[in-house]
mmCIF file of N, CA and C in Angstrom:
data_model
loop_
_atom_site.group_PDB
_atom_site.id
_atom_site.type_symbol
_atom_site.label_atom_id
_atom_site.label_comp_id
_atom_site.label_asym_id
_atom_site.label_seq_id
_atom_site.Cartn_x
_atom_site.Cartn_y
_atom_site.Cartn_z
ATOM 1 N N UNK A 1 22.335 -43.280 24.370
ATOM 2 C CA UNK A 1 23.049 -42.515 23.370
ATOM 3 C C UNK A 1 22.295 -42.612 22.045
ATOM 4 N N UNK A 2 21.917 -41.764 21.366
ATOM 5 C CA UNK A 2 21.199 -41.704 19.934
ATOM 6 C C UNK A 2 22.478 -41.474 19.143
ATOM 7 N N UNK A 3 22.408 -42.054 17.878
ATOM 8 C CA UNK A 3 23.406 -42.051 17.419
ATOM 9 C C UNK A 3 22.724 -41.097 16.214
ATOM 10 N N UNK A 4 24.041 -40.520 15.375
ATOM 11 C CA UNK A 4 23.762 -39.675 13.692
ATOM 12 C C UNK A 4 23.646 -40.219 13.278
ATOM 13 N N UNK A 5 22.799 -40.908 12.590
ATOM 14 C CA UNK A 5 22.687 -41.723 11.465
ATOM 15 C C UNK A 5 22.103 -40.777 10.719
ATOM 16 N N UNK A 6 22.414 -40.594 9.171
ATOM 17 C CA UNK A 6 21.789 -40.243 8.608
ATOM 18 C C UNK A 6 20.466 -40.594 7.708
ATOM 19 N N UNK A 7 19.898 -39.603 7.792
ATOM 20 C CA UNK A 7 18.194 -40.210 7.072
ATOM 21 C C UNK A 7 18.457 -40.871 5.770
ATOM 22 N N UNK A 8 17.043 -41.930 5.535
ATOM 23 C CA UNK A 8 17.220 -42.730 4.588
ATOM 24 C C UNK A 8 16.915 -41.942 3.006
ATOM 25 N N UNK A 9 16.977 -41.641 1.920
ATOM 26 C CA UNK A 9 16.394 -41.541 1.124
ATOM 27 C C UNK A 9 15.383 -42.172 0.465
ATOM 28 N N UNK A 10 13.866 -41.598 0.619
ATOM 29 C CA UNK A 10 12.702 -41.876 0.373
ATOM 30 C C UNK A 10 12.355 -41.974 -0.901
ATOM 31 N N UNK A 11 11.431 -42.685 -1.673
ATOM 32 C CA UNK A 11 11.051 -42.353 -3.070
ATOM 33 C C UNK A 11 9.591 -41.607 -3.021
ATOM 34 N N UNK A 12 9.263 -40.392 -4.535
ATOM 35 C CA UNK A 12 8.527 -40.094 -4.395
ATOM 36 C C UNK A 12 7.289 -40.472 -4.141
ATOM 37 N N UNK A 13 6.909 -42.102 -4.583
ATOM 38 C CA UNK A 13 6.011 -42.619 -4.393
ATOM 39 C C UNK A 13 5.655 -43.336 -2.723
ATOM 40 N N UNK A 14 6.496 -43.287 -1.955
ATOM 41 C CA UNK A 14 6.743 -43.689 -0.824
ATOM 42 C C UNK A 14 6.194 -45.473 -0.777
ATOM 43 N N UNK A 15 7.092 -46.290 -0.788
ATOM 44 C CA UNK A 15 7.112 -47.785 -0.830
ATOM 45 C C UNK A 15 7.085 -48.459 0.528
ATOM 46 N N UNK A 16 6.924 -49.934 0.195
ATOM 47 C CA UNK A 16 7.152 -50.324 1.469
ATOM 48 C C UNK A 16 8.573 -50.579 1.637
ATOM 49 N N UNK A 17 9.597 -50.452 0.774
ATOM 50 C CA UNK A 17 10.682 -50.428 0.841
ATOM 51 C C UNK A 17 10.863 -49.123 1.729
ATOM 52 N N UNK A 18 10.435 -47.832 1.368
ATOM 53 C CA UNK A 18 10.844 -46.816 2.523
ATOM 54 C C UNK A 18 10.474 -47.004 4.143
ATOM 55 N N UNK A 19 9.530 -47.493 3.828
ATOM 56 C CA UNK A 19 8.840 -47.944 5.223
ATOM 57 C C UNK A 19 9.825 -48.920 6.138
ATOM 58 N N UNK A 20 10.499 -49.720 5.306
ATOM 59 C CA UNK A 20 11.231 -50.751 6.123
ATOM 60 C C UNK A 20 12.519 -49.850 6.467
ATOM 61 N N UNK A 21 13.120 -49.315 5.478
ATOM 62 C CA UNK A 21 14.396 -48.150 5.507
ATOM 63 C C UNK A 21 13.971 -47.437 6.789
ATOM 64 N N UNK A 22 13.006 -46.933 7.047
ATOM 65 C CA UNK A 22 12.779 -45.953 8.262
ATOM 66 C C UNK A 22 12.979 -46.619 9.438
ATOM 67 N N UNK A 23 12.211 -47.445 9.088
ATOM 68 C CA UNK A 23 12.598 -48.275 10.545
ATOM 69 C C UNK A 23 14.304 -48.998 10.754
ATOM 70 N N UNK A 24 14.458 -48.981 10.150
ATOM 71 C CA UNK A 24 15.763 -49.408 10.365
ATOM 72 C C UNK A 24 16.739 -48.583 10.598
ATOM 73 N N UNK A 25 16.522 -47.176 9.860
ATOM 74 C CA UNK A 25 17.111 -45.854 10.593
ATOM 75 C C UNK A 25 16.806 -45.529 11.614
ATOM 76 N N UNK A 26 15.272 -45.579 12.281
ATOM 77 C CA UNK A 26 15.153 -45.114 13.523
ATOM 78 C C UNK A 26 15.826 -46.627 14.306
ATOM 79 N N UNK A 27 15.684 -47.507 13.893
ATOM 80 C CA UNK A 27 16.323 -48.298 14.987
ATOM 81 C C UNK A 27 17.700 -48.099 15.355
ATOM 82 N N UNK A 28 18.152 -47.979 14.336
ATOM 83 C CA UNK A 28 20.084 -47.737 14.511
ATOM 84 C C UNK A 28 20.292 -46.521 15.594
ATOM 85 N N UNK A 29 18.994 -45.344 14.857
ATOM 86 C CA UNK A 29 19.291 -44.525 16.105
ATOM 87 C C UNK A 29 19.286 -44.529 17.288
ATOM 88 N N UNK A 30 18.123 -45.368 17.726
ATOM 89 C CA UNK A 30 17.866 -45.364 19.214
ATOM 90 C C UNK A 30 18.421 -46.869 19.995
ATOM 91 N N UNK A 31 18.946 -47.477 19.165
ATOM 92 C CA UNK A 31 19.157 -48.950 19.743
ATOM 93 C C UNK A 31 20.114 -48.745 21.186
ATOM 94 N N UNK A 32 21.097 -47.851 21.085
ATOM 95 C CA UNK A 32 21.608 -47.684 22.466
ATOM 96 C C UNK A 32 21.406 -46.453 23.021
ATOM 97 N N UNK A 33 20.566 -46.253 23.229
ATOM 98 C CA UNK A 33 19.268 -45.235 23.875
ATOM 99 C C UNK A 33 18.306 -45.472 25.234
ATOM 100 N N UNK A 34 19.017 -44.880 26.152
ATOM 101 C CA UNK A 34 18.274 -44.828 27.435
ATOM 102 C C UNK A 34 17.044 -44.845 26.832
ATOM 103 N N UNK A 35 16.056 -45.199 28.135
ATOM 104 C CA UNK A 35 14.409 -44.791 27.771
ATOM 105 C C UNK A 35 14.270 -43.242 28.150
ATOM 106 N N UNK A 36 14.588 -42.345 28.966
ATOM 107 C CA UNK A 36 14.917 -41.162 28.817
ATOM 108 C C UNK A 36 15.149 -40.407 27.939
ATOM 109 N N UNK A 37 16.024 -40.763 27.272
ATOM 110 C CA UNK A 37 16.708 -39.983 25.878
ATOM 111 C C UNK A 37 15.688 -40.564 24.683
ATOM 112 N N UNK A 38 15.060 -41.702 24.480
ATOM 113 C CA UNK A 38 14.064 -42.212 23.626
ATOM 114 C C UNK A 38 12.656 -41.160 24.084
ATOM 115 N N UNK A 39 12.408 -41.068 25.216
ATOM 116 C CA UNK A 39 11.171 -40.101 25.617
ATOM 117 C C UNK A 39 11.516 -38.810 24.843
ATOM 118 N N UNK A 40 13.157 -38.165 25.458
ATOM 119 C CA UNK A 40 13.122 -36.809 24.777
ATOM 120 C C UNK A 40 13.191 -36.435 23.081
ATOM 121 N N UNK A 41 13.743 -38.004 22.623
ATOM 122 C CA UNK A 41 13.904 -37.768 21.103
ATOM 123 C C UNK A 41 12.349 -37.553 20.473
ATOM 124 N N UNK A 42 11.527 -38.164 21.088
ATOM 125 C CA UNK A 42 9.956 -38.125 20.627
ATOM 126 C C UNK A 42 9.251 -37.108 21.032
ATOM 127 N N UNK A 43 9.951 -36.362 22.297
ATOM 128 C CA UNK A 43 9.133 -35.040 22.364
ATOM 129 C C UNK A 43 9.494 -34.150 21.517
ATOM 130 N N UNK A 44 11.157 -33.904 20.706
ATOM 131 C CA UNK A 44 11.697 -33.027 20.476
ATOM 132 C C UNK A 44 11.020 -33.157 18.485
ATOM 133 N N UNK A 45 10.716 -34.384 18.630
ATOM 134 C CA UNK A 45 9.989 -34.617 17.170
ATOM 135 C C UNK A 45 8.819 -34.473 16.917
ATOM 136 N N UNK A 46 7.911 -34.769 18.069
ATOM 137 C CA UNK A 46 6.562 -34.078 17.917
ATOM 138 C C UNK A 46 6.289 -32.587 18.143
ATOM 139 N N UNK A 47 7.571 -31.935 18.621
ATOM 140 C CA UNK A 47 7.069 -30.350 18.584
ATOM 141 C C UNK A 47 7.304 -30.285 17.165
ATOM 142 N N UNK A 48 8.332 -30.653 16.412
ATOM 143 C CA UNK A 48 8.903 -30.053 15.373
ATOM 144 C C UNK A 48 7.920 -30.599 14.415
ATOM 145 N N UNK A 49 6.910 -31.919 14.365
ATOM 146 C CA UNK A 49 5.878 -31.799 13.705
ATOM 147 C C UNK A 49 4.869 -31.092 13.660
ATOM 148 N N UNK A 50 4.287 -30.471 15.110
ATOM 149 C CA UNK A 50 3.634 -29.962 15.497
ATOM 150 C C UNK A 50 3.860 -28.709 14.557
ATOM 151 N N UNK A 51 4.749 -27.939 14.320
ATOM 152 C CA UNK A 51 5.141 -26.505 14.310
ATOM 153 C C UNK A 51 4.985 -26.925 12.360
ATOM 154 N N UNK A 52 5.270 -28.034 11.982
ATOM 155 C CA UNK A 52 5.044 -28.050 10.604
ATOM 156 C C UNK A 52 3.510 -28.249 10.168
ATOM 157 N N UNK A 53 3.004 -28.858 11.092
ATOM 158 C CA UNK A 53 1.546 -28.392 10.839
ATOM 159 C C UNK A 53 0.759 -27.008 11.077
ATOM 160 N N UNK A 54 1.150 -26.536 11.998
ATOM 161 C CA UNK A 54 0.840 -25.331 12.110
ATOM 162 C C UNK A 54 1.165 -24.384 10.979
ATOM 163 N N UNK A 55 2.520 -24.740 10.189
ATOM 164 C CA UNK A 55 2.665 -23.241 9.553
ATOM 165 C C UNK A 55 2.235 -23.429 7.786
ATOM 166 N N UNK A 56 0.827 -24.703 8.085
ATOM 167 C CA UNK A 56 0.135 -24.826 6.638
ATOM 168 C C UNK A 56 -1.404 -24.486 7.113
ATOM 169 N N UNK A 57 -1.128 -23.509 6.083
ATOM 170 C CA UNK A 57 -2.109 -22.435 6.007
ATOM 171 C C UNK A 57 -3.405 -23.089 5.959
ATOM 172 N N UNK A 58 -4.545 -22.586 6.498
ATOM 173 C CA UNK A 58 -5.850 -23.272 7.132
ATOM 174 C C UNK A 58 -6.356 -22.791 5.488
ATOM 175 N N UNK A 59 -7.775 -23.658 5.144
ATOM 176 C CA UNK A 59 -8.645 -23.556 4.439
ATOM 177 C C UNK A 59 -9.667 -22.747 4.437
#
């Protein structure tokens, strides 16, 4: 089960304080998380990175 947690708020400078926040959000999310549902949460996040790289415009 992945749970809603909602995302952490980041600072613009990005800290190691955000760094630890993330992880601790993604942990909450996936802590009672089949390995199944952990596989699909990471596919469903690398398309959606994927598609944000794609739609920055080439040099």
């Amino acid at each position: 089960m992945i749970h809603d947690v909602p995302r952490p708020k980041i600072s613009p400078k990005f800290t190691i304080e955000d760094i630890h926040k993330l992880r601790e959000w993604n942990y909450e999310r996936l802590k009672d998380a089949t390995p199944e549902e952990r596989l699909a949460d990471s596919r469903e996040e690398i398309e959606k990175f994927n598609a944000a790289l794609l739609a920055i415009p080439a040099l």
